[in-house]
Amino acid sequence: MKTELRLHGHIDDTIEYFATAASQSTDLHHFYQKKERKLRFFAPGNEFILTEEGIHHCGNGGTFCEYMFGVDQPLSDLAKEDVRNRLVLYGTHYNNGQLCFSDNTDTTQTYEQIFFEGNAVSNNFFFLSGPLDSALEQQQKFCLKFLGKALKRTDRISEKDDTLLISSLLGPLPPSCTLYVFRLINKHHLRYQEHFAELYSRHRSIPDDKFADLQNLADELGIDQYQQERIRIDVMYKHPDNRPIVNDYKKVLIDCNRQGYTDKAQRTRLNRLKTLSVRNKIPAALFYALDDMLAVDQQEEQSTSNDISTAKQILGALFQGDAAQPASISNTDMVSLLLAKRYASQNRDHVFEELLLETGKTCDEKIRDGADLSLLETFSAIITFFDRYDSASAHIGQLAFMENFQLTEEQIRSLLGNRDAFNELQTGLFDDLFFRDILQNKYLGRFGRRKMGLLRTGLQDIEAQRLTATQLSQQIGAISSDERLYQSVFNLAKERIRNFYSGYSSNEEQSKLLKEINTELRSQDVISQDIPLQLFRDVILNIKTEAIYIHNMLPKITFTKDRAMREDFLANSGLDRFYVEELEREYFTLNKLDPEDLAQLRAGADT
């Protein structure tokens, strides 16, 4: 018979605790003592003390918590999909990759340290009691043997009720052992996490007024910026629409890290996933966190480019001036730096960012030592152009790949200002930096292509005073409305064809289907007038094309590994490439095929 004793309480208005003692036998006794503002939990050879400031742990055991996304993890943990949790056994350390044990297990931590080093919201501590070896070193080895794998992999750790967690941990232990688990919760962090999760689930792109309310809540609760960002990134990663794409990105980065460089096929896959993330409104911060953790030396396949080499020479020349010839940068050199930044962004080349950071550091040191202020002014001008690049790149990328993204008048005016600044450096530079490559991107869908064409000509027309920012914003909004309507008709038509129509080729069947869709969308207030006939015909054509690909072509492509046939279809079918790739993923999952075969098909086509 399993027996559990559980104590629940609050240290103060911030820290909440749950303490559990569990055993396979009924021989469980009172296991805590309250004395002088301290709460002491004890068993022979072990104690865990809660104070107003923190905890003291004596004996065997350690601490475990769920990994938060973006925190540093051992590569061995990061690479294993089933490893979810951080485990620290007290008195242990790594030496040349080997885990070493000692008897030095006493630990004291403040609550601030606990929620900084571990999970921001919830952390657990544990020890074991029973007929264990007298040496703490051996007791820790016992803990690792019977609990290590379960503690690293359990998905019960984030549940509000510890019953199932305790039961899963107690099972592997010998019947004579008693398990003690103590869970600490930061109530302020939990409240912030729950509020942000609700906002993110509802809005994805959180409105400014809602985010201001969130910041006010953080200020009220006394949560610093670092903890706010940790919590937000973790919540965004766990959203079911984000996790699969981010995990795919992580897998590619791990492969790159292990081989020591990123080859062309891997860069293509990483860029594809980042483009997909823009379409799915996945925050770039999730990818930056992985890039920082799994950065690799750009060697072998990706040697330093001419653009980066030129940038290094230009930035180095900034420090060669003197009072007679203060630091400055020509338009030609600024263009070269922008081309280097574009190359680094497209190829995930961290050398450029490292070069820029080192230049900034050297600049600060030179100014501190009395260098002419023109050096700081020149470097600031470079950073301003890079900020302009980042702003324009983000807005144009979102418009191209993100469904329902709307450029505001303010954003259009910002693009106009950036366009003027870039074109002053070199005629046509803005188009070269932002439109040339994106219009050649295979993942740019037909609505995205229409928006890009309109934005490109619209900015020219505003400059020539043939159009206003308001009018351009409205015209882009009209394309977005067409996109939403197309998607609504497409989804509804597919559903009705799947459920009610065995065939839809005849004019009579299509007329009936069109009438039903018009009626349905009117009832949902999606439309106020009938669907344009051409839009409906496009939907039917694409549904037919999709069926041909899934039922006829894809099985053959999969069997023969015919990359050229796949690429020819994607290039000429008119179907959205992202959508087709999702269909392929579903096909491989449904038929239990090796997803690596699909990755090879895609890599072969893209390289």
Coordinates of C-alpha atoms in Angstrom, one line a residue:
M1 CA 0.0 0.0 0.0
K2 CA 1.4 3.4 -1.0
T3 CA 1.2 6.2 1.6
E4 CA 1.7 9.9 1.1
L5 CA 1.9 12.8 3.5
R6 CA 1.7 16.3 2.0
L7 CA 2.1 19.7 3.5
H8 CA 1.2 22.9 1.7
G9 CA 1.9 26.4 2.7
H10 CA 3.3 29.9 1.9
I11 CA 6.6 31.3 3.1
D12 CA 5.4 34.9 2.2
D13 CA 3.4 36.5 -0.5
T14 CA 5.9 35.4 -3.1
I15 CA 7.0 31.8 -2.3
E16 CA 4.6 28.9 -2.1
Y17 CA 5.7 25.3 -1.1
F18 CA 4.4 21.8 -1.3
A19 CA 6.2 19.1 0.7
T20 CA 5.5 15.4 0.1
A21 CA 6.8 12.2 1.8
A22 CA 5.8 9.0 0.0
S23 CA 6.5 5.3 0.6
Q24 CA 5.4 1.9 -0.5
S25 CA 4.7 1.0 3.1
T26 CA 2.3 2.5 5.7
D27 CA 5.1 3.2 8.1
L28 CA 5.2 7.0 7.6
H29 CA 5.4 9.4 10.5
H30 CA 5.4 13.1 11.2
F31 CA 8.3 14.4 9.0
Y32 CA 8.5 18.2 9.7
Q33 CA 9.1 20.6 12.5
K34 CA 8.3 24.3 12.6
K35 CA 10.7 26.4 14.8
E36 CA 11.7 30.1 14.9
R37 CA 10.5 31.1 11.4
K38 CA 12.0 28.0 9.9
L39 CA 10.3 24.9 8.6
R40 CA 12.4 21.8 8.9
F41 CA 11.7 18.5 7.0
F42 CA 13.8 15.6 8.1
A43 CA 14.6 11.9 7.9
P44 CA 17.6 10.0 9.2
G45 CA 20.7 11.6 7.7
N46 CA 18.7 14.2 5.7
E47 CA 17.1 17.5 6.3
F48 CA 15.6 20.3 4.1
I49 CA 15.0 23.6 5.8
L50 CA 12.8 26.5 4.5
T51 CA 13.7 29.9 5.9
E52 CA 12.4 33.4 5.0
E53 CA 15.4 33.9 2.8
G54 CA 16.0 30.5 1.1
I55 CA 16.7 26.8 1.7
H56 CA 19.3 24.6 3.3
H57 CA 19.7 21.0 2.2
C58 CA 21.7 18.4 4.0
G59 CA 22.1 14.8 3.0
N60 CA 21.5 13.0 -0.3
G61 CA 19.4 14.1 -3.2
G62 CA 19.4 17.3 -5.2
T63 CA 17.2 19.6 -7.3
F64 CA 15.2 19.2 -10.5
C65 CA 13.1 21.5 -12.6
E66 CA 11.8 21.8 -16.2
Y67 CA 14.2 23.3 -18.6
M68 CA 13.1 26.7 -19.8
F69 CA 13.6 27.3 -23.5
G70 CA 16.7 29.2 -24.4
V71 CA 18.7 28.5 -21.2
D72 CA 22.1 26.9 -21.5
Q73 CA 21.9 23.1 -21.6
P74 CA 24.5 20.4 -22.1
L75 CA 24.5 19.3 -25.7
S76 CA 23.7 15.8 -24.6
D77 CA 20.5 17.0 -23.1
L78 CA 19.6 19.3 -25.9
A79 CA 20.0 16.6 -28.5
K80 CA 17.6 14.1 -26.8
E81 CA 14.0 14.8 -27.5
D82 CA 12.8 13.0 -24.4
V83 CA 15.0 14.9 -22.0
R84 CA 12.9 17.7 -20.5
N85 CA 14.3 18.5 -17.2
R86 CA 17.4 19.9 -15.4
L87 CA 18.8 17.6 -12.7
V88 CA 21.5 18.6 -10.2
L89 CA 22.7 16.0 -7.7
Y90 CA 24.5 17.7 -4.8
G91 CA 28.1 16.9 -4.4
T92 CA 28.7 16.0 -8.0
H93 CA 30.7 17.6 -10.8
Y94 CA 32.0 16.8 -14.3
N95 CA 35.6 16.1 -14.9
N96 CA 36.6 15.4 -18.6
G97 CA 33.0 14.4 -19.3
Q98 CA 32.8 12.0 -16.4
L99 CA 30.3 12.6 -13.5
C100 CA 32.2 12.5 -10.2
F101 CA 30.7 12.1 -6.8
S102 CA 31.7 13.4 -3.3
D103 CA 30.4 13.6 0.2
N104 CA 30.2 17.4 0.1
T105 CA 26.4 17.7 -0.5
D106 CA 25.4 20.5 1.9
T107 CA 23.7 23.3 0.0
T108 CA 22.3 26.7 0.9
Q109 CA 20.5 28.9 -1.7
T110 CA 18.4 32.0 -1.6
Y111 CA 15.0 32.0 -3.3
E112 CA 16.4 34.5 -5.8
Q113 CA 19.2 32.1 -6.7
I114 CA 16.8 29.2 -7.0
F115 CA 14.5 30.9 -9.5
F116 CA 17.4 32.5 -11.4
E117 CA 19.6 29.4 -11.8
G118 CA 16.6 27.0 -12.2
N119 CA 13.1 27.4 -13.5
A120 CA 11.7 30.9 -13.1
V121 CA 8.4 29.6 -11.8
S122 CA 8.7 26.1 -10.2
N123 CA 11.6 24.2 -8.7
N124 CA 11.8 20.9 -6.9
F125 CA 14.1 19.4 -4.3
F126 CA 14.3 15.8 -3.1
F127 CA 16.1 13.3 -0.9
L128 CA 15.7 9.6 -0.1
S129 CA 15.5 7.8 3.2
G130 CA 15.8 4.1 3.9
P131 CA 18.4 1.3 4.3
L132 CA 21.0 3.2 2.2
D133 CA 24.8 3.0 2.3
S134 CA 26.2 5.2 5.0
A135 CA 28.5 7.1 2.6
L136 CA 26.9 10.1 0.9
E137 CA 28.8 9.4 -2.2
Q138 CA 27.2 6.0 -2.5
Q139 CA 23.8 7.4 -1.6
Q140 CA 24.1 9.8 -4.5
K141 CA 25.0 7.0 -6.9
F142 CA 21.9 5.2 -5.6
C143 CA 19.7 8.3 -6.3
L144 CA 21.1 8.5 -9.9
K145 CA 20.6 4.8 -10.6
F146 CA 17.0 4.7 -9.5
L147 CA 15.7 8.2 -10.1
G148 CA 18.1 9.9 -12.7
K149 CA 16.4 8.8 -15.9
A150 CA 12.9 9.4 -14.6
L151 CA 13.8 12.9 -13.2
K152 CA 15.3 14.0 -16.5
R153 CA 12.4 12.8 -18.6
T154 CA 9.2 13.0 -16.6
D155 CA 6.5 15.2 -18.1
R156 CA 4.6 15.3 -14.8
I157 CA 6.8 18.0 -13.4
S158 CA 4.7 20.9 -14.6
E159 CA 1.4 19.6 -13.3
K160 CA -0.3 21.4 -10.4
D161 CA -1.0 18.1 -8.6
D162 CA 2.2 16.2 -7.6
T163 CA 0.3 12.9 -7.1
L164 CA 1.2 11.4 -10.5
L165 CA 4.8 12.8 -10.4
I166 CA 5.3 11.2 -7.0
S167 CA 3.8 7.9 -8.1
S168 CA 6.0 7.7 -11.2
L169 CA 9.1 8.4 -9.1
L170 CA 8.2 6.0 -6.3
G171 CA 7.6 3.0 -8.7
P172 CA 11.3 2.2 -9.5
L173 CA 12.5 2.6 -5.9
P174 CA 12.9 -0.4 -3.5
P175 CA 9.9 -0.8 -1.2
S176 CA 11.9 0.1 1.8
C177 CA 12.7 3.6 0.5
T178 CA 10.8 6.8 1.4
L179 CA 10.9 9.7 -1.2
Y180 CA 10.7 13.3 0.0
V181 CA 9.9 16.0 -2.6
F182 CA 9.6 19.7 -2.0
R183 CA 8.2 22.0 -4.7
L184 CA 8.7 25.8 -4.5
I185 CA 6.7 28.1 -6.6
N186 CA 7.3 31.8 -7.2
K187 CA 3.7 33.1 -7.2
H188 CA 4.6 36.4 -8.8
H189 CA 6.4 34.7 -11.7
L190 CA 3.5 32.3 -12.1
R191 CA 1.0 35.1 -12.3
Y192 CA 3.0 36.9 -14.9
Q193 CA 3.4 33.6 -16.9
E194 CA -0.3 32.8 -16.8
H195 CA -1.2 36.3 -17.9
F196 CA 1.3 36.4 -20.8
A197 CA 0.2 32.9 -21.9
E198 CA -3.4 34.0 -22.1
L199 CA -2.5 37.1 -24.1
Y200 CA -0.2 35.2 -26.4
S201 CA -2.8 32.5 -27.0
R202 CA -5.4 35.1 -27.9
H203 CA -3.4 37.6 -29.9
R204 CA 0.0 36.0 -31.0
S205 CA 1.1 39.5 -31.9
I206 CA 0.2 41.2 -28.6
P207 CA -1.3 44.8 -29.1
D208 CA 0.8 47.6 -27.6
D209 CA -1.9 48.5 -25.0
K210 CA -2.0 44.9 -23.8
F211 CA 1.8 44.7 -23.6
A212 CA 1.8 47.9 -21.6
D213 CA -0.6 46.3 -19.1
L214 CA 1.7 43.3 -18.9
Q215 CA 4.7 45.6 -18.2
N216 CA 2.7 47.3 -15.5
L217 CA 1.9 43.9 -13.9
A218 CA 5.6 43.1 -14.0
D219 CA 6.5 46.4 -12.3
E220 CA 3.8 45.8 -9.7
L221 CA 5.1 42.3 -8.9
G222 CA 8.8 43.4 -9.0
I223 CA 9.8 41.1 -11.8
D224 CA 13.1 42.1 -13.5
Q225 CA 13.5 42.3 -17.3
Y226 CA 15.6 39.1 -17.5
Q227 CA 13.0 37.0 -15.8
Q228 CA 10.2 38.6 -17.9
E229 CA 12.0 37.6 -21.1
R230 CA 12.8 34.1 -19.9
I231 CA 9.1 33.5 -19.1
R232 CA 7.9 35.0 -22.3
I233 CA 10.3 33.0 -24.5
D234 CA 9.4 29.8 -22.7
V235 CA 5.6 30.4 -23.2
M236 CA 6.0 31.2 -26.9
Y237 CA 8.1 28.1 -27.5
K238 CA 5.5 25.9 -25.8
H239 CA 2.7 27.1 -28.1
P240 CA 1.7 24.0 -30.2
D241 CA 2.1 26.0 -33.5
N242 CA 5.7 27.0 -32.6
R243 CA 7.3 24.0 -31.0
P244 CA 7.5 21.7 -34.1
I245 CA 9.2 24.3 -36.2
V246 CA 11.6 25.4 -33.5
N247 CA 12.5 21.8 -32.7
D248 CA 13.2 21.2 -36.4
Y249 CA 15.5 24.2 -36.4
K250 CA 17.2 22.9 -33.2
K251 CA 17.8 19.5 -34.8
V252 CA 19.6 21.0 -37.8
L253 CA 21.7 23.3 -35.5
I254 CA 22.7 20.3 -33.4
D255 CA 23.9 18.4 -36.5
C256 CA 25.9 21.5 -37.5
N257 CA 27.4 21.8 -34.0
R258 CA 28.5 18.2 -33.9
Q259 CA 30.2 18.4 -37.3
G260 CA 31.7 21.8 -36.5
Y261 CA 30.4 23.7 -39.5
T262 CA 27.2 24.5 -41.5
D263 CA 27.1 23.2 -45.0
K264 CA 24.9 24.6 -47.9
A265 CA 22.1 22.1 -47.4
Q266 CA 21.9 22.8 -43.7
R267 CA 21.9 26.6 -44.3
T268 CA 19.1 26.2 -46.8
R269 CA 17.0 24.2 -44.3
L270 CA 17.6 26.7 -41.5
N271 CA 16.7 29.7 -43.8
R272 CA 13.5 27.8 -44.9
L273 CA 12.5 27.3 -41.2
K274 CA 13.1 30.9 -40.4
T275 CA 11.0 32.0 -43.4
L276 CA 8.3 29.6 -42.2
S277 CA 8.5 31.1 -38.8
V278 CA 7.7 34.6 -40.2
R279 CA 4.7 33.2 -41.9
N280 CA 3.5 31.5 -38.7
K281 CA 4.2 34.6 -36.6
I282 CA 6.9 32.7 -34.5
P283 CA 9.0 35.3 -32.6
A284 CA 12.6 35.5 -33.9
A285 CA 13.8 35.5 -30.3
L286 CA 13.2 31.7 -30.2
F287 CA 15.8 31.2 -33.0
Y288 CA 18.2 33.8 -31.6
A289 CA 18.3 31.8 -28.4
L290 CA 19.2 28.6 -30.2
D291 CA 21.7 30.4 -32.5
D292 CA 23.5 31.6 -29.4
M293 CA 23.6 28.2 -27.7
L294 CA 24.6 26.2 -30.8
A295 CA 26.8 28.6 -32.7
V296 CA 29.4 26.9 -34.8
D297 CA 32.6 28.0 -36.4
Q298 CA 32.0 29.0 -40.0
Q299 CA 34.8 26.9 -41.6
E300 CA 35.2 24.3 -44.3
E301 CA 31.9 24.6 -46.3
Q302 CA 31.5 28.3 -45.4
S303 CA 34.7 30.1 -45.5
T304 CA 34.8 33.9 -44.9
S305 CA 33.1 35.6 -47.8
N306 CA 34.5 38.5 -49.8
D307 CA 31.7 40.7 -48.2
I308 CA 32.9 39.9 -44.7
S309 CA 36.5 40.3 -45.5
T310 CA 35.8 43.7 -47.0
A311 CA 33.8 44.7 -44.0
K312 CA 36.7 43.8 -41.7
Q313 CA 39.0 46.0 -43.6
I314 CA 36.6 48.9 -43.6
L315 CA 35.9 48.7 -39.9
G316 CA 39.6 48.3 -39.1
A317 CA 40.4 51.4 -41.1
L318 CA 38.2 53.5 -38.7
F319 CA 41.0 53.4 -36.1
Q320 CA 43.8 54.5 -38.4
G321 CA 42.8 58.2 -38.5
D322 CA 44.3 61.0 -36.4
A323 CA 43.5 64.6 -35.4
A324 CA 44.5 65.8 -38.9
Q325 CA 42.4 63.1 -40.6
P326 CA 39.5 62.1 -38.3
A327 CA 37.6 58.9 -38.8
S328 CA 34.9 58.8 -41.6
I329 CA 33.3 56.4 -43.9
S330 CA 32.4 56.9 -47.6
N331 CA 29.2 56.0 -49.2
T332 CA 30.9 53.2 -51.1
D333 CA 32.2 51.7 -47.9
M334 CA 28.8 52.0 -46.2
V335 CA 27.3 50.1 -49.1
S336 CA 29.9 47.4 -48.7
L337 CA 29.1 47.1 -45.0
L338 CA 25.3 46.8 -45.8
L339 CA 26.0 44.0 -48.3
A340 CA 28.1 42.3 -45.7
K341 CA 25.3 42.5 -43.2
R342 CA 22.8 41.1 -45.8
Y343 CA 25.2 38.2 -46.5
A344 CA 25.6 37.5 -42.7
S345 CA 21.8 37.5 -42.2
Q346 CA 21.1 35.2 -45.1
N347 CA 23.9 32.8 -44.3
R348 CA 23.8 32.8 -40.5
D349 CA 27.4 34.0 -40.5
H350 CA 28.2 35.0 -36.9
V351 CA 31.6 36.3 -37.9
F352 CA 30.0 39.6 -38.9
E353 CA 28.2 40.2 -35.6
E354 CA 31.4 39.3 -33.7
L355 CA 33.3 41.7 -35.8
L356 CA 30.8 44.5 -35.1
L357 CA 30.9 43.8 -31.3
E358 CA 34.7 43.9 -31.3
T359 CA 34.7 47.2 -33.3
G360 CA 32.2 48.7 -30.8
K361 CA 34.4 47.6 -27.9
T362 CA 37.5 49.0 -29.5
C363 CA 35.7 52.3 -30.3
D364 CA 34.7 52.7 -26.6
E365 CA 38.3 52.1 -25.5
K366 CA 39.7 54.6 -28.0
I367 CA 37.2 57.3 -26.9
R368 CA 38.0 56.6 -23.3
D369 CA 41.7 57.1 -24.0
G370 CA 41.1 60.4 -25.7
A371 CA 40.4 59.7 -29.4
D372 CA 38.6 62.2 -31.5
L373 CA 34.8 62.1 -31.1
S374 CA 34.5 61.8 -34.9
L375 CA 35.2 58.1 -34.3
L376 CA 32.1 57.7 -32.2
E377 CA 30.0 59.7 -34.6
T378 CA 31.1 57.5 -37.5
F379 CA 30.5 54.3 -35.7
S380 CA 27.1 55.6 -34.6
A381 CA 26.2 56.4 -38.2
I382 CA 27.1 52.8 -39.2
I383 CA 24.9 51.4 -36.5
T384 CA 22.0 53.8 -37.6
F385 CA 22.2 52.3 -41.1
F386 CA 22.2 48.8 -39.7
D387 CA 19.1 49.7 -37.6
R388 CA 17.5 51.0 -40.7
Y389 CA 18.3 47.7 -42.5
D390 CA 16.9 45.6 -39.7
S391 CA 13.7 47.6 -39.6
A392 CA 13.1 47.5 -43.3
S393 CA 14.0 43.9 -43.6
A394 CA 11.6 42.9 -40.8
H395 CA 8.6 44.9 -42.2
I396 CA 9.1 43.7 -45.8
G397 CA 9.7 40.1 -44.7
Q398 CA 6.6 40.1 -42.6
L399 CA 4.5 41.5 -45.4
A400 CA 5.9 39.0 -47.8
F401 CA 5.4 35.8 -45.8
M402 CA 3.0 36.5 -42.9
E403 CA -0.7 36.1 -43.7
N404 CA -2.9 39.0 -42.7
F405 CA 0.0 41.3 -41.9
Q406 CA -0.9 44.9 -42.5
L407 CA 1.6 47.7 -43.0
T408 CA 0.5 50.8 -41.2
E409 CA 0.9 54.3 -42.6
E410 CA 3.6 54.9 -40.0
Q411 CA 5.5 51.8 -41.1
I412 CA 5.2 52.8 -44.8
R413 CA 6.6 56.2 -44.0
S414 CA 9.5 54.5 -42.1
L415 CA 10.1 52.4 -45.2
L416 CA 10.1 55.6 -47.3
G417 CA 12.7 57.2 -45.1
N418 CA 14.9 54.1 -45.2
R419 CA 14.5 53.9 -48.9
D420 CA 15.7 57.5 -49.3
A421 CA 18.6 57.0 -47.0
F422 CA 19.8 53.8 -48.8
N423 CA 19.3 55.3 -52.3
E424 CA 21.4 58.3 -51.3
L425 CA 24.3 56.0 -50.7
Q426 CA 23.8 54.3 -54.1
T427 CA 21.0 54.6 -56.7
G428 CA 18.7 51.5 -56.5
L429 CA 20.4 50.1 -53.3
F430 CA 17.0 49.7 -51.5
D431 CA 15.7 47.5 -54.3
D432 CA 18.9 45.5 -54.4
L433 CA 18.9 44.9 -50.6
F434 CA 15.3 44.1 -50.0
F435 CA 13.4 43.2 -53.2
R436 CA 15.7 41.4 -55.5
D437 CA 16.3 38.3 -53.3
I438 CA 12.8 38.1 -51.8
L439 CA 11.2 38.1 -55.2
Q440 CA 13.4 35.1 -56.2
N441 CA 12.5 33.2 -53.0
K442 CA 10.7 30.0 -53.8
Y443 CA 8.6 30.2 -50.7
L444 CA 7.0 33.5 -51.7
G445 CA 3.4 32.8 -52.3
R446 CA 1.2 34.4 -54.9
F447 CA -0.4 36.8 -52.5
G448 CA 3.0 37.7 -51.0
R449 CA 4.3 38.3 -54.5
R450 CA 1.4 40.6 -55.2
K451 CA 2.1 42.6 -52.0
M452 CA 5.8 42.9 -52.9
G453 CA 5.0 44.2 -56.3
L454 CA 2.5 46.7 -55.0
L455 CA 4.9 47.9 -52.2
R456 CA 7.7 48.3 -54.7
T457 CA 5.8 50.4 -57.1
G458 CA 3.8 52.1 -54.4
L459 CA 6.9 53.5 -52.7
Q460 CA 8.0 54.9 -56.1
D461 CA 4.6 56.4 -56.7
I462 CA 4.6 58.0 -53.2
E463 CA 8.0 59.6 -54.0
A464 CA 6.6 60.9 -57.3
Q465 CA 3.5 62.2 -55.4
R466 CA 1.1 59.9 -57.4
L467 CA 0.0 58.0 -54.3
T468 CA -0.2 58.6 -50.5
A469 CA 0.9 56.3 -47.7
T470 CA -2.8 56.0 -46.7
Q471 CA -3.7 54.8 -50.2
L472 CA -0.9 52.3 -50.3
S473 CA -1.8 50.9 -46.9
Q474 CA -5.4 50.5 -48.1
Q475 CA -4.3 48.8 -51.4
I476 CA -2.1 46.3 -49.5
G477 CA -5.1 45.8 -47.1
A478 CA -7.3 44.9 -50.1
I479 CA -4.8 42.1 -51.1
S480 CA -4.8 40.8 -47.5
S481 CA -8.6 40.7 -47.7
D482 CA -8.4 38.7 -50.9
E483 CA -6.0 36.4 -49.2
R484 CA -8.3 35.8 -46.2
L485 CA -11.3 35.2 -48.4
Y486 CA -9.4 32.8 -50.6
Q487 CA -8.3 30.8 -47.5
S488 CA -11.8 30.8 -46.1
V489 CA -13.2 29.5 -49.4
F490 CA -10.4 27.0 -49.9
N491 CA -10.9 25.5 -46.4
L492 CA -14.6 25.3 -46.7
A493 CA -14.6 23.8 -50.2
K494 CA -12.1 21.1 -49.1
E495 CA -14.2 20.2 -46.1
R496 CA -17.4 20.0 -48.1
I497 CA -15.7 18.0 -50.9
R498 CA -14.3 15.6 -48.4
N499 CA -17.6 15.1 -46.5
F500 CA -20.3 15.5 -49.1
Y501 CA -19.0 15.3 -52.7
S502 CA -17.5 12.3 -54.3
G503 CA -16.9 14.3 -57.4
Y504 CA -16.8 18.0 -58.2
S505 CA -15.8 18.1 -61.8
S506 CA -19.1 19.0 -63.5
N507 CA -20.4 22.5 -63.7
E508 CA -23.6 21.4 -61.9
E509 CA -21.6 20.1 -58.9
Q510 CA -19.4 23.2 -58.8
S511 CA -22.4 25.5 -59.0
K512 CA -24.1 23.7 -56.1
L513 CA -20.8 23.9 -54.1
L514 CA -20.4 27.6 -54.8
K515 CA -24.0 28.3 -53.6
E516 CA -23.4 26.4 -50.4
I517 CA -20.2 28.2 -49.7
N518 CA -21.7 31.6 -50.4
T519 CA -24.5 30.8 -47.9
E520 CA -22.1 29.5 -45.3
L521 CA -19.8 32.5 -45.4
R522 CA -22.7 35.0 -45.4
S523 CA -24.0 33.3 -42.3
Q524 CA -20.6 33.8 -40.7
D525 CA -20.4 37.5 -41.7
V526 CA -17.3 36.7 -43.7
I527 CA -18.8 38.1 -46.9
S528 CA -21.5 40.6 -47.8
Q529 CA -21.7 39.8 -51.5
D530 CA -21.1 36.6 -53.5
I531 CA -17.6 35.2 -53.9
P532 CA -15.8 36.3 -57.1
L533 CA -16.2 33.6 -59.6
Q534 CA -12.5 33.6 -60.6
L535 CA -11.5 33.2 -57.0
F536 CA -13.8 30.1 -56.7
R537 CA -12.4 28.7 -59.9
D538 CA -8.8 29.1 -58.6
V539 CA -9.8 27.3 -55.4
I540 CA -11.2 24.3 -57.4
L541 CA -8.2 24.2 -59.6
N542 CA -5.8 24.1 -56.7
I543 CA -7.8 21.4 -54.9
K544 CA -7.6 19.3 -58.0
T545 CA -3.9 20.0 -58.3
E546 CA -3.3 19.1 -54.7
A547 CA -5.2 15.8 -55.1
I548 CA -3.1 14.9 -58.2
Y549 CA 0.1 15.5 -56.2
I550 CA -0.9 13.6 -53.1
H551 CA -2.4 10.6 -54.7
N552 CA -0.4 10.2 -57.9
M553 CA 2.8 12.1 -57.9
L554 CA 4.0 12.1 -54.3
P555 CA 4.0 8.3 -53.9
K556 CA 6.1 8.0 -57.1
I557 CA 8.4 10.8 -56.1
T558 CA 8.9 9.1 -52.7
F559 CA 9.6 5.7 -54.2
T560 CA 12.0 6.9 -56.9
K561 CA 13.4 9.8 -54.9
D562 CA 12.9 11.9 -58.0
R563 CA 13.8 15.4 -56.7
A564 CA 13.6 17.0 -60.2
M565 CA 9.9 15.9 -60.5
R566 CA 9.0 17.3 -57.2
E567 CA 10.7 20.6 -57.9
D568 CA 9.1 20.9 -61.3
F569 CA 5.7 20.4 -59.7
L570 CA 6.4 23.0 -57.0
A571 CA 7.6 25.5 -59.5
N572 CA 4.7 25.2 -61.9
S573 CA 1.7 24.1 -59.9
G574 CA 0.8 27.5 -58.5
L575 CA 0.4 25.9 -55.0
D576 CA 1.9 27.5 -52.0
R577 CA 5.2 25.7 -51.3
F578 CA 4.7 25.9 -47.5
Y579 CA 1.3 24.3 -47.8
V580 CA 2.6 21.5 -50.1
E581 CA 5.4 20.8 -47.6
E582 CA 2.8 20.5 -44.8
L583 CA 0.8 18.0 -47.0
E584 CA 4.0 16.1 -47.5
R585 CA 4.7 15.9 -43.8
E586 CA 1.2 14.7 -43.2
Y587 CA 1.6 12.0 -45.9
F588 CA 4.9 10.8 -44.4
T589 CA 3.3 10.7 -40.9
L590 CA 0.2 8.9 -42.1
N591 CA 2.2 6.3 -44.0
K592 CA 4.8 6.0 -41.3
L593 CA 7.7 6.9 -43.6
D594 CA 11.1 8.0 -42.6
P595 CA 11.0 11.9 -42.2
E596 CA 14.7 12.0 -43.1
D597 CA 13.8 10.8 -46.6
L598 CA 11.5 13.8 -47.0
A599 CA 14.3 16.1 -45.7
Q600 CA 16.6 14.7 -48.3
L601 CA 14.0 15.3 -51.1
R602 CA 13.7 18.9 -49.9
A603 CA 17.5 19.4 -49.5
G604 CA 18.1 18.0 -53.0
A605 CA 15.7 20.4 -54.6
D606 CA 16.9 23.4 -52.7
T607 CA 20.6 22.9 -53.3

